[in-house]
Short mmCIF file of C-alpha atoms and ligand atoms in Angstrom, two decimals:
data_model
loop_
_atom_site.label_atom_id
_atom_site.label_comp_id
_atom_site.label_asym_id
_atom_site.label_seq_id
_atom_site.Cartn_x
_atom_site.Cartn_y
_atom_site.Cartn_z
CA MET A 1 -37.31 -57.92 99.44
CA ARG A 2 -37.56 -59.13 102.98
CA TYR A 3 -38.67 -55.44 103.39
CA ALA A 4 -41.37 -55.03 100.47
CA LEU A 5 -43.39 -57.85 101.80
CA TRP A 6 -43.21 -56.29 105.63
CA LEU A 7 -44.37 -53.43 104.21
CA ILE A 8 -47.02 -54.73 102.01
CA SER A 9 -47.84 -57.18 105.25
CA LEU A 10 -48.18 -54.29 106.82
CA LEU A 11 -50.51 -51.92 104.70
CA LEU A 12 -52.89 -55.25 104.57
CA ALA A 13 -52.78 -55.33 108.65
CA GLY A 14 -53.33 -51.81 108.79
CA ILE A 15 -56.59 -52.31 105.75
CA LEU A 16 -58.01 -56.09 107.04
CA ILE A 17 -58.58 -54.23 110.57
CA ALA A 18 -59.86 -51.27 108.78
CA ALA A 19 -62.14 -54.16 106.82
CA CYS A 20 -63.94 -55.45 110.37
CA GLN A 21 -67.23 -55.08 108.93
CA SER A 22 -69.79 -52.75 109.52
CA PRO A 23 -73.41 -53.40 108.05
CA LYS A 24 -73.81 -50.98 105.76
CA ALA A 25 -69.72 -51.61 104.32
CA PRO A 26 -69.22 -48.97 101.71
CA VAL A 27 -67.64 -49.67 98.30
CA ILE A 28 -63.91 -49.77 98.83
CA PHE A 29 -62.03 -48.62 96.02
CA GLU A 30 -58.24 -49.92 96.81
CA GLU A 31 -55.28 -49.22 94.88
CA LYS A 32 -51.40 -49.51 95.24
CA MET A 33 -47.95 -48.05 93.32
CA MET A 34 -44.68 -47.97 94.33
CA VAL A 35 -42.93 -44.66 94.86
CA MET A 36 -40.38 -42.92 96.45
CA GLY A 37 -38.72 -45.88 97.43
CA THR A 38 -41.85 -47.06 99.18
CA VAL A 39 -45.37 -49.29 98.44
CA VAL A 40 -47.94 -46.33 98.29
CA SER A 41 -51.53 -47.36 98.93
CA VAL A 42 -54.70 -45.27 98.07
CA THR A 43 -57.82 -46.54 99.57
CA ILE A 44 -60.96 -44.22 99.15
CA ALA A 45 -64.75 -45.51 100.67
CA GLY A 46 -68.20 -45.15 98.95
CA GLU A 47 -67.21 -43.58 95.58
CA GLU A 48 -67.72 -44.07 92.29
CA ASP A 49 -65.48 -46.47 91.00
CA LYS A 50 -64.56 -43.46 87.92
CA LEU A 51 -63.66 -40.81 90.10
CA SER A 52 -61.86 -43.02 92.51
CA ASN A 53 -59.81 -44.12 89.04
CA LYS A 54 -59.14 -40.71 87.90
CA ALA A 55 -57.73 -39.79 91.73
CA PHE A 56 -55.81 -42.76 91.65
CA HIS A 57 -53.84 -41.76 88.53
CA ASP A 58 -54.04 -38.16 89.35
CA LEU A 59 -51.62 -39.01 92.47
CA LEU A 60 -49.67 -41.50 90.78
CA THR A 61 -48.53 -38.90 88.44
CA ASP A 62 -47.72 -36.52 90.80
CA PHE A 63 -45.94 -38.57 93.16
CA LYS A 64 -43.41 -40.06 90.34
CA TYR A 65 -43.11 -36.40 89.84
CA MET A 66 -42.08 -35.21 93.35
CA GLN A 67 -39.93 -38.91 93.72
CA ALA A 68 -37.81 -37.69 90.86
CA ALA A 69 -37.48 -33.91 92.07
CA TRP A 70 -36.54 -34.39 95.93
CA ASN A 71 -34.88 -37.23 95.01
CA PRO A 72 -31.22 -36.03 96.41
CA TRP A 73 -28.91 -39.13 94.65
CA LYS A 74 -30.89 -38.77 91.23
CA LYS A 75 -30.88 -36.40 88.28
CA GLY A 76 -33.65 -34.25 89.27
CA SER A 77 -34.22 -30.40 90.92
CA LEU A 78 -33.24 -31.09 94.16
CA ALA A 79 -30.08 -32.53 92.81
CA ARG A 80 -29.26 -29.96 90.47
CA VAL A 81 -29.04 -27.84 93.72
CA ASN A 82 -27.28 -30.01 95.67
CA GLN A 83 -24.58 -29.79 92.95
CA LEU A 84 -24.99 -25.90 92.76
CA LEU A 85 -25.32 -24.39 96.65
CA PRO A 86 -21.01 -25.87 97.70
CA MET A 87 -20.50 -24.17 94.56
CA GLY A 88 -21.04 -20.34 95.96
CA PRO A 89 -22.90 -18.48 94.04
CA ALA A 90 -26.59 -17.76 94.20
CA PHE A 91 -28.70 -19.25 91.75
CA THR A 92 -32.33 -20.19 90.75
CA ILE A 93 -34.41 -22.22 92.32
CA GLY A 94 -38.02 -23.96 91.19
CA PRO A 95 -41.07 -22.60 93.07
CA GLY A 96 -41.38 -26.15 94.46
CA ILE A 97 -37.93 -26.57 96.26
CA LYS A 98 -38.50 -23.20 97.81
CA ASP A 99 -41.74 -23.89 99.24
CA ILE A 100 -40.63 -27.28 100.51
CA LEU A 101 -37.41 -25.68 101.53
CA GLU A 102 -39.28 -23.49 103.68
CA ARG A 103 -41.31 -25.30 105.29
CA SER A 104 -38.73 -27.69 106.67
CA ARG A 105 -36.78 -24.84 108.03
CA ILE A 106 -39.00 -23.54 109.99
CA LEU A 107 -39.92 -27.44 111.37
CA ALA A 108 -35.98 -27.63 111.69
CA GLN A 109 -35.98 -24.36 114.05
CA LYS A 110 -38.91 -25.63 116.44
CA SER A 111 -36.74 -29.37 116.47
CA ASP A 112 -34.20 -27.70 117.98
CA GLY A 113 -32.10 -28.28 114.95
CA LEU A 114 -32.81 -32.29 115.69
CA PHE A 115 -34.74 -32.40 112.50
CA ASN A 116 -32.31 -30.91 110.16
CA PRO A 117 -32.49 -31.40 106.77
CA ALA A 118 -28.82 -29.70 105.43
CA ILE A 119 -26.91 -32.62 106.27
CA GLY A 120 -27.40 -34.46 103.41
CA LYS A 121 -23.47 -34.67 102.76
CA LEU A 122 -23.47 -36.51 105.75
CA VAL A 123 -26.38 -39.08 105.20
CA LYS A 124 -24.24 -39.78 101.94
CA LEU A 125 -21.34 -40.06 103.90
CA TRP A 126 -22.74 -42.82 105.69
CA GLY A 127 -23.88 -44.21 102.35
CA PHE A 128 -27.67 -43.67 102.13
CA HIS A 129 -27.41 -41.88 98.88
CA GLN A 130 -28.09 -44.96 96.90
CA ASP A 131 -31.12 -47.13 96.46
CA GLU A 132 -29.37 -50.26 97.70
CA MET A 133 -29.01 -50.88 101.59
CA PRO A 134 -25.02 -49.83 101.97
CA GLU A 135 -22.90 -52.66 103.25
CA GLY A 136 -20.12 -50.47 104.76
CA PRO A 137 -17.85 -49.81 106.23
CA PRO A 138 -19.02 -46.63 108.11
CA PRO A 139 -17.01 -44.07 107.28
CA SER A 140 -14.01 -42.94 109.82
CA ASP A 141 -14.84 -39.94 112.83
CA ALA A 142 -12.34 -37.88 111.55
CA GLN A 143 -14.74 -37.75 108.07
CA ILE A 144 -17.59 -37.14 110.39
CA GLN A 145 -15.72 -34.44 112.64
CA LYS A 146 -14.83 -32.72 109.73
CA LEU A 147 -18.21 -32.20 108.05
CA LEU A 148 -19.58 -31.00 111.65
CA THR A 149 -17.07 -28.60 112.35
CA SER A 150 -18.34 -26.37 109.68
CA GLY A 151 -21.78 -26.24 111.26
CA LEU A 152 -24.30 -28.36 109.18
CA THR A 153 -28.02 -26.11 109.43
CA LEU A 154 -30.06 -24.31 106.57
CA ASP A 155 -29.78 -20.70 108.96
CA ALA A 156 -26.58 -21.12 106.52
CA LEU A 157 -29.04 -20.76 103.49
CA THR A 158 -30.67 -17.59 102.27
CA VAL A 159 -33.81 -17.15 99.99
CA GLU A 160 -34.32 -14.30 97.73
CA GLY A 161 -37.74 -14.48 95.64
CA LEU A 162 -36.59 -17.40 94.45
CA SER A 163 -32.93 -16.91 94.87
CA LEU A 164 -30.88 -19.21 96.75
CA VAL A 165 -27.40 -19.07 98.08
CA SER A 166 -25.66 -20.73 100.80
CA ARG A 167 -22.83 -19.77 103.12
CA ASN A 168 -21.33 -23.08 103.83
CA PRO A 169 -20.43 -25.54 100.62
CA ASP A 170 -20.71 -28.55 103.32
CA ILE A 171 -24.05 -27.74 103.00
CA THR A 172 -26.51 -30.76 100.66
CA LEU A 173 -30.24 -31.00 101.01
CA ASP A 174 -31.67 -33.90 102.05
CA PHE A 175 -35.45 -33.65 102.86
CA GLY A 176 -35.80 -37.74 103.66
CA GLY A 177 -36.73 -37.07 107.37
CA PHE A 178 -39.93 -34.94 105.75
CA ALA A 179 -40.50 -35.40 101.96
CA LYS A 180 -43.32 -38.34 102.37
CA GLY A 181 -45.41 -36.91 104.80
CA TYR A 182 -44.81 -33.43 102.45
CA ALA A 183 -46.48 -35.60 99.11
CA VAL A 184 -49.29 -37.56 101.33
CA ASP A 185 -50.09 -34.09 102.26
CA LYS A 186 -50.47 -32.38 98.63
CA ALA A 187 -51.64 -36.00 97.78
CA ILE A 188 -54.63 -36.06 100.15
CA GLU A 189 -55.17 -32.33 99.49
CA HIS A 190 -55.66 -33.42 95.87
CA LEU A 191 -58.26 -36.15 96.55
CA GLN A 192 -60.05 -32.93 99.03
CA ARG A 193 -60.20 -31.19 95.82
CA LEU A 194 -61.76 -33.97 93.59
CA GLY A 195 -64.76 -33.67 96.38
CA ILE A 196 -63.60 -37.34 98.24
CA LYS A 197 -64.03 -37.02 101.80
CA ASN A 198 -63.25 -40.70 102.86
CA ALA A 199 -59.52 -41.98 102.33
CA ILE A 200 -56.49 -43.35 103.03
CA VAL A 201 -52.83 -42.55 102.02
CA ASN A 202 -50.58 -44.74 103.38
CA ALA A 203 -46.83 -44.60 102.28
CA GLY A 204 -45.29 -47.55 103.57
CA GLY A 205 -46.81 -47.47 106.86
CA ASP A 206 -46.92 -43.93 107.30
CA LEU A 207 -50.01 -42.27 106.55
CA ARG A 208 -53.32 -39.90 106.59
CA ALA A 209 -56.63 -40.46 106.59
CA ILE A 210 -59.60 -38.54 106.26
CA GLY A 211 -63.33 -38.92 106.64
CA SER A 212 -64.57 -42.71 107.97
CA LYS A 213 -65.06 -45.83 106.17
CA GLY A 214 -68.95 -45.64 106.50
CA ASP A 215 -70.61 -45.23 109.81
CA LYS A 216 -67.28 -46.86 111.00
CA PRO A 217 -63.67 -45.05 112.10
CA TRP A 218 -60.36 -45.88 109.86
CA VAL A 219 -58.41 -48.09 112.28
CA ILE A 220 -55.08 -48.83 110.93
CA GLY A 221 -52.11 -50.59 112.68
CA ILE A 222 -48.70 -49.18 114.32
CA ARG A 223 -45.70 -51.55 113.76
CA ASN A 224 -43.71 -53.14 116.03
CA PRO A 225 -40.29 -52.28 115.58
CA ARG A 226 -38.62 -55.61 116.65
CA THR A 227 -41.10 -58.40 114.57
CA GLU A 228 -42.85 -58.00 111.42
CA GLY A 229 -46.46 -57.70 113.06
CA ILE A 230 -47.95 -54.57 115.00
CA ILE A 231 -47.76 -53.11 118.07
CA ALA A 232 -50.71 -51.80 118.49
CA SER A 233 -54.16 -50.25 116.44
CA LEU A 234 -55.39 -46.66 116.39
CA ARG A 235 -58.89 -45.38 115.39
CA ILE A 236 -58.66 -42.65 113.22
CA LYS A 237 -60.05 -39.31 114.56
CA GLY A 238 -61.37 -37.65 110.58
CA ASP A 239 -58.27 -35.59 109.49
CA GLU A 240 -55.09 -37.46 111.04
CA SER A 241 -51.80 -38.10 110.17
CA VAL A 242 -50.06 -41.31 111.45
CA PHE A 243 -45.74 -40.96 111.16
CA THR A 244 -43.66 -43.79 112.06
CA SER A 245 -39.48 -43.41 112.04
CA GLY A 246 -37.77 -46.49 113.15
CA ASP A 247 -34.04 -47.64 113.01
CA TYR A 248 -35.29 -50.92 111.34
CA GLU A 249 -36.06 -49.16 108.04
CA ARG A 250 -32.37 -48.30 106.27
CA PHE A 251 -28.94 -49.63 108.12
CA TYR A 252 -26.40 -51.83 108.18
CA ASP A 253 -24.28 -54.34 110.08
CA TYR A 254 -20.61 -53.95 109.84
CA LYS A 255 -18.35 -56.02 112.27
CA GLY A 256 -21.34 -56.66 114.56
CA ASN A 257 -22.41 -52.99 114.79
CA ARG A 258 -25.30 -51.51 113.55
CA TYR A 259 -25.43 -48.44 111.90
CA HIS A 260 -29.26 -47.05 110.64
CA HIS A 261 -30.26 -43.93 108.79
CA ILE A 262 -31.56 -41.67 111.60
CA LEU A 263 -28.35 -39.43 112.29
CA ASP A 264 -28.13 -37.53 114.79
CA PRO A 265 -26.61 -33.65 113.57
CA ARG A 266 -25.10 -33.08 116.65
CA THR A 267 -22.53 -36.31 116.70
CA GLY A 268 -23.16 -37.03 113.50
CA TYR A 269 -23.92 -41.03 114.46
CA PRO A 270 -27.01 -42.65 114.00
CA ALA A 271 -29.54 -41.61 116.99
CA ASN A 272 -28.86 -44.68 119.09
CA GLU A 273 -31.45 -44.63 122.56
CA THR A 274 -34.33 -45.25 120.13
CA ARG A 275 -35.98 -48.21 118.19
CA SER A 276 -39.00 -45.85 116.65
CA VAL A 277 -41.36 -42.82 117.29
CA THR A 278 -44.86 -42.84 115.93
CA VAL A 279 -46.39 -39.44 115.69
CA VAL A 280 -50.56 -38.90 115.65
CA HIS A 281 -50.91 -35.86 114.20
CA GLY A 282 -52.70 -33.11 112.01
CA ASP A 283 -50.75 -32.39 108.72
CA ALA A 284 -48.23 -35.04 107.61
CA ALA A 285 -45.56 -32.95 107.06
CA THR A 286 -45.38 -32.30 110.31
CA ALA A 287 -45.92 -35.86 111.80
CA ASP A 288 -43.34 -37.28 109.55
CA ALA A 289 -40.53 -34.35 110.46
CA ALA A 290 -41.39 -34.78 114.05
CA ALA A 291 -41.07 -38.04 114.22
CA THR A 292 -37.68 -38.35 112.82
CA ALA A 293 -36.79 -35.47 115.22
CA LEU A 294 -37.87 -36.94 118.46
CA PHE A 295 -36.29 -40.09 117.40
CA VAL A 296 -32.77 -38.00 117.40
CA ALA A 297 -34.91 -36.44 120.68
CA GLY A 298 -34.57 -39.85 122.39
CA PRO A 299 -36.11 -41.13 125.60
CA LYS A 300 -34.49 -37.74 127.86
CA ARG A 301 -35.67 -35.07 125.38
CA TRP A 302 -38.56 -35.96 123.18
CA GLU A 303 -41.11 -34.38 125.49
CA GLU A 304 -39.35 -31.10 125.10
CA ILE A 305 -39.01 -30.83 122.17
CA ALA A 306 -42.43 -32.76 121.40
CA LYS A 307 -43.82 -29.51 122.72
CA LYS A 308 -41.23 -27.06 120.78
CA MET A 309 -43.08 -28.48 118.20
CA ALA A 310 -46.97 -28.74 119.00
CA VAL A 311 -47.11 -32.25 118.88
CA SER A 312 -49.05 -33.90 121.89
CA GLU A 313 -49.68 -37.55 120.47
CA VAL A 314 -46.12 -39.59 120.78
CA MET A 315 -45.43 -42.78 121.21
CA LEU A 316 -41.65 -43.72 121.68
CA ILE A 317 -40.27 -46.96 121.94
CA ASP A 318 -36.70 -46.63 123.36
CA LYS A 319 -33.59 -49.08 122.77
CA ALA A 320 -34.34 -51.24 125.73
CA GLY A 321 -37.93 -51.62 124.14
CA LYS A 322 -39.52 -49.52 126.74
CA ILE A 323 -42.73 -47.65 125.48
CA LEU A 324 -42.79 -43.88 126.76
CA ILE A 325 -46.18 -43.05 125.36
CA SER A 326 -47.98 -39.33 125.86
CA ALA A 327 -51.45 -39.58 127.83
CA ALA A 328 -53.40 -38.48 124.54
CA LEU A 329 -52.24 -40.91 122.58
CA ASN A 330 -52.56 -43.50 125.40
CA ALA A 331 -55.70 -42.50 125.86
CA ARG A 332 -57.21 -44.11 122.71
CA ILE A 333 -54.29 -46.36 120.88
CA THR A 334 -55.25 -50.26 121.64
CA PHE A 335 -52.04 -52.06 122.34
CA LEU A 336 -52.31 -56.25 121.18
CA ASP A 337 -50.76 -57.13 124.65
CA ARG A 338 -50.48 -54.10 126.44
CA LYS A 339 -49.84 -56.60 130.05
CA ASN A 340 -46.60 -57.17 128.51
CA LEU A 341 -45.72 -54.11 127.91
CA ASP A 342 -43.13 -51.33 130.01
CA ILE A 343 -45.24 -48.67 129.39
CA THR A 344 -44.86 -45.32 131.07
CA VAL A 345 -47.21 -42.53 130.13
CA SER A 346 -46.06 -38.81 130.25
CA ARG A 347 -48.47 -36.07 130.46
CA LEU A 348 -47.07 -33.51 127.74
CA VAL A 349 -47.01 -30.25 129.13
CA HIS A 350 -48.87 -28.86 126.44
CA GLU A 351 -51.97 -31.31 126.23
P1 AMP B 1 -37.57 -40.53 108.48
O1 AMP B 1 -38.30 -42.07 108.30
O2 AMP B 1 -38.65 -39.74 107.99
O3 AMP B 1 -37.65 -40.61 110.14
O4 AMP B 1 -36.44 -40.13 107.87
C1 AMP B 1 -35.10 -41.03 107.59
C2 AMP B 1 -34.33 -40.19 105.99
O5 AMP B 1 -34.31 -38.67 107.06
C3 AMP B 1 -33.11 -40.66 106.50
O6 AMP B 1 -33.10 -42.08 104.98
C4 AMP B 1 -31.93 -39.33 105.91
O7 AMP B 1 -32.07 -39.41 104.58
C5 AMP B 1 -33.52 -38.59 106.40
N1 AMP B 1 -32.51 -37.69 107.79
C6 AMP B 1 -31.70 -38.57 108.61
N2 AMP B 1 -31.38 -37.96 109.73
C7 AMP B 1 -32.31 -36.90 110.12
C8 AMP B 1 -32.26 -35.26 110.81
N3 AMP B 1 -31.46 -36.08 111.82
N4 AMP B 1 -33.40 -34.77 110.36
C9 AMP B 1 -33.34 -34.65 108.82
N5 AMP B 1 -32.95 -35.89 107.89
C10 AMP B 1 -32.79 -36.76 108.70
MG1 MG B 2 -40.04 -38.63 109.13
#
């Protein structure tokens, strides 16, 4: 409930900033839906209500479909794949799953395996394959090591046409680190097909924006990982996605320790050097996967992995609250209280 309230306030924060009025403010359409475990808000500028309404209802149908297809713990296409994968023989998958699998395979390779959708069983073992927050206890080290030793990577899966086969019965798929971005891209593509040029699709604070709000850019808020407010705002340049991975999104406390949902595929434990990572990039799928990967990479490896994934606008807030930010993002972000923050700017080699 607290999370839901926070989400609504963040969505509002983004939109309120966006509402800093221009003299010729365009008509703004804004509607929300509850899908994929979060509040998705669709904002469209300067279109007739009839078109905006149609667009919103199309997206509602699409998001509901994608939510049913890609949820690892509810009956649907992905749950079926996860049931069949460990059995051994090759089986037929739908073209939708094939596409998301192939896209995520490329991103997983570029991330050096830190973004790894093959760790479904590990995410389940930690208790995160359910709608409710788990209460613990966390899994035993023996359980974790047993899963890790088999080598959980997408390399063990072979796709030929629509046939999928796995060489490792410990692999199941979890697209939680990437499906939201993939879905937001599909949503924006649909709006563009309808002729809409100025819009934001915001899924619980993660968003892709196109165009502008009349003669002003869209302005969005980036969440502070330790308060319920925002730490910075950003003016969007045309077509951009802003995705954040955080340790505050899904977690539980057990006997004084906090366990959150972003797992380090090398250790099998929640990645513990980072509070949040924000990535700004053209497409939402890449931004989403990169935010998850760079969260795992942590303060020591984020620059190297950002380079491999070809993302240049990144902000990482480490476990002590220190901000590490790429020069490209630092040049355009507006912190609410810059002088009281510990900020280190890094010039990524590929910028
Ligand atoms: P995000 O908020 O985009 O970082 O996604 C977190 C979700 O991705 C988790 O709830 C898991 O379902 C899944 N996940 C956790 N760790 C990883 C990882 N290292 N690589 C890919 N997906 C992950
Ligand atoms: Mg992600």
